[in-house]
Short mmCIF file of C-alpha atoms in Angstrom, two decimals:
data_model
loop_
_atom_site.label_atom_id
_atom_site.label_comp_id
_atom_site.label_asym_id
_atom_site.label_seq_id
_atom_site.Cartn_x
_atom_site.Cartn_y
_atom_site.Cartn_z
CA SER A 1 133.45 -176.41 -89.04
CA GLN A 2 134.19 -173.20 -90.67
CA LYS A 3 137.18 -171.03 -89.28
CA ILE A 4 138.47 -167.70 -89.99
CA GLU A 5 141.59 -167.11 -87.95
CA GLN A 6 144.03 -164.14 -87.67
CA ASN A 7 146.86 -163.73 -85.39
CA SER A 8 145.30 -163.66 -81.96
CA GLU A 9 148.19 -161.94 -80.24
CA ALA A 10 148.82 -158.34 -80.85
CA LEU A 11 151.79 -157.63 -83.34
CA ASN A 12 154.28 -155.06 -82.20
CA ILE A 13 156.45 -153.53 -84.93
CA GLN A 14 159.38 -150.68 -85.03
CA GLU A 15 157.91 -147.62 -87.14
CA GLY A 16 159.30 -147.71 -90.84
CA LYS A 17 159.26 -151.64 -90.84
CA THR A 18 156.74 -153.92 -92.94
CA ALA A 19 153.91 -155.11 -90.75
CA THR A 20 152.64 -158.61 -92.27
CA LEU A 21 149.21 -159.97 -90.79
CA THR A 22 147.74 -163.24 -91.60
CA CYS A 23 144.45 -164.30 -92.00
CA ASN A 24 143.77 -168.32 -92.48
CA TYR A 25 140.41 -169.87 -93.37
CA THR A 26 138.93 -173.33 -93.36
CA ASN A 27 135.66 -174.89 -94.89
CA TYR A 28 135.11 -171.72 -96.90
CA SER A 29 135.10 -171.23 -100.64
CA PRO A 30 135.19 -167.14 -100.73
CA ALA A 31 134.64 -165.49 -103.90
CA TYR A 32 136.46 -162.35 -102.31
CA LEU A 33 138.38 -161.41 -99.41
CA GLN A 34 138.30 -157.86 -97.68
CA TRP A 35 140.50 -156.08 -95.19
CA TYR A 36 139.11 -153.49 -92.74
CA ARG A 37 140.72 -151.08 -90.07
CA GLN A 38 139.04 -150.70 -86.79
CA ASP A 39 140.17 -148.09 -84.25
CA PRO A 40 138.69 -148.50 -80.44
CA GLY A 41 135.08 -147.82 -79.92
CA ARG A 42 134.72 -147.11 -83.83
CA GLY A 43 133.02 -149.22 -86.76
CA PRO A 44 135.61 -150.62 -89.17
CA VAL A 45 136.69 -148.92 -92.21
CA PHE A 46 137.09 -150.68 -95.55
CA LEU A 47 140.77 -150.91 -96.88
CA LEU A 48 141.14 -153.50 -99.56
CA LEU A 49 139.23 -156.26 -101.53
CA ILE A 50 140.80 -159.15 -103.31
CA ARG A 51 138.81 -161.48 -105.23
CA GLU A 52 139.59 -165.45 -105.62
CA ASN A 53 140.98 -165.09 -108.94
CA GLU A 54 143.52 -162.48 -108.07
CA LYS A 55 146.73 -163.02 -106.33
CA GLU A 56 147.99 -159.65 -105.30
CA LYS A 57 146.38 -156.10 -104.92
CA ARG A 58 148.17 -152.87 -103.78
CA LYS A 59 146.87 -149.43 -102.56
CA GLU A 60 149.55 -146.92 -101.63
CA ARG A 61 151.43 -148.70 -98.72
CA LEU A 62 149.12 -151.67 -98.57
CA LYS A 63 149.28 -154.97 -100.31
CA VAL A 64 147.02 -158.01 -99.87
CA THR A 65 148.00 -161.28 -101.30
CA PHE A 66 145.14 -164.27 -101.63
CA ASP A 67 146.28 -168.03 -101.81
CA THR A 68 143.02 -169.92 -102.30
CA THR A 69 145.12 -173.47 -102.24
CA LEU A 70 146.84 -172.47 -99.01
CA LYS A 71 143.55 -170.85 -97.82
CA GLN A 72 145.37 -167.63 -96.73
CA SER A 73 145.57 -164.13 -97.31
CA LEU A 74 148.56 -161.88 -96.20
CA PHE A 75 148.09 -158.39 -95.44
CA HIS A 76 151.00 -156.00 -95.70
CA ILE A 77 151.88 -152.52 -94.49
CA THR A 78 155.23 -151.09 -95.62
CA ALA A 79 156.89 -148.36 -94.07
CA SER A 80 154.66 -148.37 -91.07
CA GLN A 81 153.71 -145.38 -89.31
CA PRO A 82 152.48 -144.89 -85.61
CA ALA A 83 149.33 -143.71 -87.06
CA ASP A 84 148.68 -147.46 -88.68
CA SER A 85 148.19 -148.83 -85.10
CA ALA A 86 144.75 -150.42 -84.99
CA THR A 87 142.95 -153.66 -85.13
CA TYR A 88 142.95 -155.04 -88.87
CA LEU A 89 140.16 -157.48 -89.72
CA CYS A 90 139.58 -159.78 -92.56
CA ALA A 91 136.24 -160.83 -93.58
CA LEU A 92 135.27 -163.32 -96.42
CA GLY A 93 132.35 -163.08 -98.65
CA VAL A 94 130.74 -165.53 -101.12
CA GLY A 95 129.85 -163.03 -103.89
CA GLY A 96 127.16 -163.71 -106.18
CA GLY A 97 125.36 -160.71 -105.38
CA TYR A 98 124.82 -161.64 -101.89
CA GLN A 99 126.57 -158.84 -99.67
CA LYS A 100 126.88 -160.79 -96.45
CA VAL A 101 130.63 -161.29 -95.30
CA THR A 102 132.02 -163.01 -92.10
CA PHE A 103 134.82 -161.52 -89.95
CA GLY A 104 137.95 -162.82 -88.66
CA THR A 105 138.92 -162.17 -85.12
CA GLY A 106 141.02 -159.36 -85.85
CA THR A 107 144.87 -158.64 -85.13
CA LYS A 108 146.01 -155.69 -83.15
CA LEU A 109 148.82 -153.87 -84.47
CA GLN A 110 151.12 -151.86 -82.45
CA VAL A 111 153.56 -149.66 -84.46
CA ILE A 112 156.28 -148.40 -82.03
CA PRO A 113 157.92 -144.84 -83.06
CA GLY B 1 131.36 -144.42 -100.74
CA ALA B 2 128.76 -144.05 -98.28
CA VAL B 3 128.36 -142.27 -95.01
CA VAL B 4 126.44 -143.76 -92.25
CA SER B 5 125.51 -142.44 -88.76
CA GLN B 6 124.11 -143.98 -85.76
CA HIS B 7 122.05 -142.73 -82.78
CA PRO B 8 122.73 -142.54 -79.72
CA SER B 9 126.56 -143.20 -79.84
CA TRP B 10 125.92 -144.61 -76.26
CA VAL B 11 123.13 -145.64 -73.77
CA ILE B 12 123.15 -146.83 -70.45
CA CYS B 13 119.64 -148.51 -69.39
CA LYS B 14 118.06 -150.35 -66.70
CA SER B 15 117.65 -154.05 -66.84
CA GLY B 16 114.19 -154.62 -68.44
CA THR B 17 113.89 -151.61 -70.64
CA SER B 18 113.80 -151.65 -74.43
CA VAL B 19 116.47 -149.56 -76.21
CA LYS B 20 116.22 -148.36 -79.93
CA ILE B 21 119.17 -147.78 -82.03
CA GLU B 22 118.95 -146.00 -85.40
CA CYS B 23 121.05 -146.33 -88.22
CA ARG B 24 121.05 -143.80 -91.17
CA SER B 25 122.66 -143.83 -94.64
CA LEU B 26 123.30 -139.96 -95.10
CA ASP B 27 124.00 -140.12 -98.76
CA PHE B 28 122.83 -143.53 -100.30
CA GLN B 29 119.58 -145.30 -100.40
CA ALA B 30 120.21 -148.77 -98.94
CA THR B 31 117.94 -151.71 -99.80
CA THR B 32 119.82 -153.69 -97.43
CA MET B 33 121.55 -152.88 -94.19
CA PHE B 34 123.47 -154.89 -91.55
CA TRP B 35 123.61 -155.16 -87.88
CA TYR B 36 126.56 -156.48 -85.80
CA ARG B 37 127.41 -156.97 -82.26
CA GLN B 38 130.74 -156.82 -81.09
CA PHE B 39 131.97 -158.08 -77.45
CA PRO B 40 135.08 -156.71 -75.98
CA LYS B 41 138.49 -158.02 -78.05
CA GLN B 42 136.18 -160.35 -80.23
CA SER B 43 135.26 -159.77 -83.77
CA LEU B 44 132.22 -158.54 -85.38
CA MET B 45 128.94 -161.25 -85.34
CA LEU B 46 126.31 -160.70 -87.85
CA MET B 47 122.93 -160.45 -86.11
CA ALA B 48 120.52 -159.82 -89.09
CA THR B 49 120.34 -158.50 -92.41
CA SER B 50 117.75 -155.45 -92.78
CA ASN B 51 115.94 -155.54 -95.94
CA GLU B 52 113.94 -152.42 -96.79
CA GLY B 53 110.21 -153.10 -96.82
CA SER B 54 110.35 -156.73 -95.72
CA LYS B 55 111.27 -158.85 -92.57
CA ALA B 56 114.77 -158.90 -91.37
CA THR B 57 116.72 -162.21 -92.05
CA TYR B 58 118.37 -163.11 -88.65
CA GLU B 59 121.27 -165.42 -88.19
CA GLN B 60 121.20 -168.59 -86.17
CA GLY B 61 120.90 -168.09 -82.48
CA VAL B 62 119.70 -164.46 -82.76
CA GLU B 63 116.33 -164.06 -81.16
CA LYS B 64 114.00 -162.11 -83.39
CA ASP B 65 111.48 -161.18 -80.84
CA LYS B 66 114.24 -159.58 -78.73
CA PHE B 67 116.30 -157.90 -81.40
CA LEU B 68 113.43 -156.04 -83.54
CA ILE B 69 114.79 -154.49 -86.77
CA ASN B 70 112.71 -152.00 -88.81
CA HIS B 71 113.94 -150.91 -92.35
CA ALA B 72 111.13 -148.65 -93.15
CA SER B 73 112.89 -146.53 -95.55
CA LEU B 74 115.86 -146.70 -97.75
CA THR B 75 118.02 -144.35 -95.31
CA LEU B 76 116.81 -145.67 -92.12
CA SER B 77 117.15 -148.84 -90.06
CA THR B 78 116.20 -149.61 -86.52
CA LEU B 79 117.18 -152.05 -84.02
CA THR B 80 115.36 -152.31 -80.69
CA VAL B 81 116.65 -154.31 -77.97
CA THR B 82 113.49 -155.39 -76.09
CA SER B 83 113.51 -155.93 -72.34
CA ALA B 84 117.62 -155.66 -72.40
CA HIS B 85 119.44 -157.31 -69.59
CA PRO B 86 123.01 -156.90 -68.46
CA GLU B 87 124.35 -159.68 -71.05
CA ASP B 88 123.11 -157.68 -73.85
CA SER B 89 125.67 -154.93 -73.01
CA SER B 90 127.61 -154.64 -76.25
CA PHE B 91 128.96 -152.71 -79.17
CA TYR B 92 126.07 -152.54 -81.88
CA ILE B 93 127.26 -151.59 -85.23
CA CYS B 94 125.54 -151.24 -88.63
CA SER B 95 126.65 -151.20 -92.11
CA LEU B 96 125.49 -151.20 -95.68
CA ALA B 97 126.58 -151.94 -99.07
CA HIS B 98 126.02 -150.29 -102.50
CA GLY B 99 125.57 -153.78 -104.17
CA SER B 100 125.87 -154.07 -107.93
CA GLY B 101 129.15 -155.42 -107.62
CA ASP B 102 130.48 -153.42 -105.18
CA GLU B 103 130.90 -155.40 -102.24
CA THR B 104 132.57 -152.85 -99.92
CA GLN B 105 130.59 -152.63 -96.43
CA TYR B 106 130.20 -148.80 -95.03
CA PHE B 107 130.10 -148.92 -91.27
CA GLY B 108 128.39 -146.47 -89.07
CA PRO B 109 130.37 -145.41 -85.86
CA GLY B 110 128.89 -147.98 -83.51
CA THR B 111 126.52 -147.60 -80.31
CA ARG B 112 127.92 -148.60 -76.96
CA LEU B 113 124.87 -150.30 -74.92
CA LEU B 114 125.31 -150.74 -71.25
CA VAL B 115 122.53 -152.32 -69.29
CA LEU B 116 122.64 -152.23 -65.37
#
């Protein structure tokens, strides 16, 4: 069966450190993978998209890697800040103009001052 | 980007009543919108894809007669939860995508539904 798994437990890190979140998938062949941030009681906000032919993508303090052999994406936040505390969701898309994505379970990140 | 609004932001209703949730695209004409449901501490589950001017496409296990979707214009999609029951209590979120190579989904703020 198809699965998208993220760290099920909350991740607590010290301010200033790099947070690394994992997204693993099975029985999918995604054309792209997205990362979203969700704050409590709010809708998700898009952060980054990485395509199957890309290894790494960066945006300010954010970095995403995509390993289609390992079927894994890593999401890094460098120099983390308490304001980065939120739940982070990965989402897989099949592409081809088909916009539907499937979301992972999410990882709650807590950055401790 | 795109700005998406939802109304109401929260609603409490009695069991057996119907509730309508609106999703509006404020700055973009969206031919396709998505409706998701999220239970506490769980991820977003896609309920249906709403297509302007045609019938919605429902995901497996989602009752189309219970969750009525109407995408009557390029800026408005509505989700009606008919004969709501306590198990329908959830966080309902809509989103839209520009398409044409831009797969980013822009989400509304969500609607919290509590059925007593």
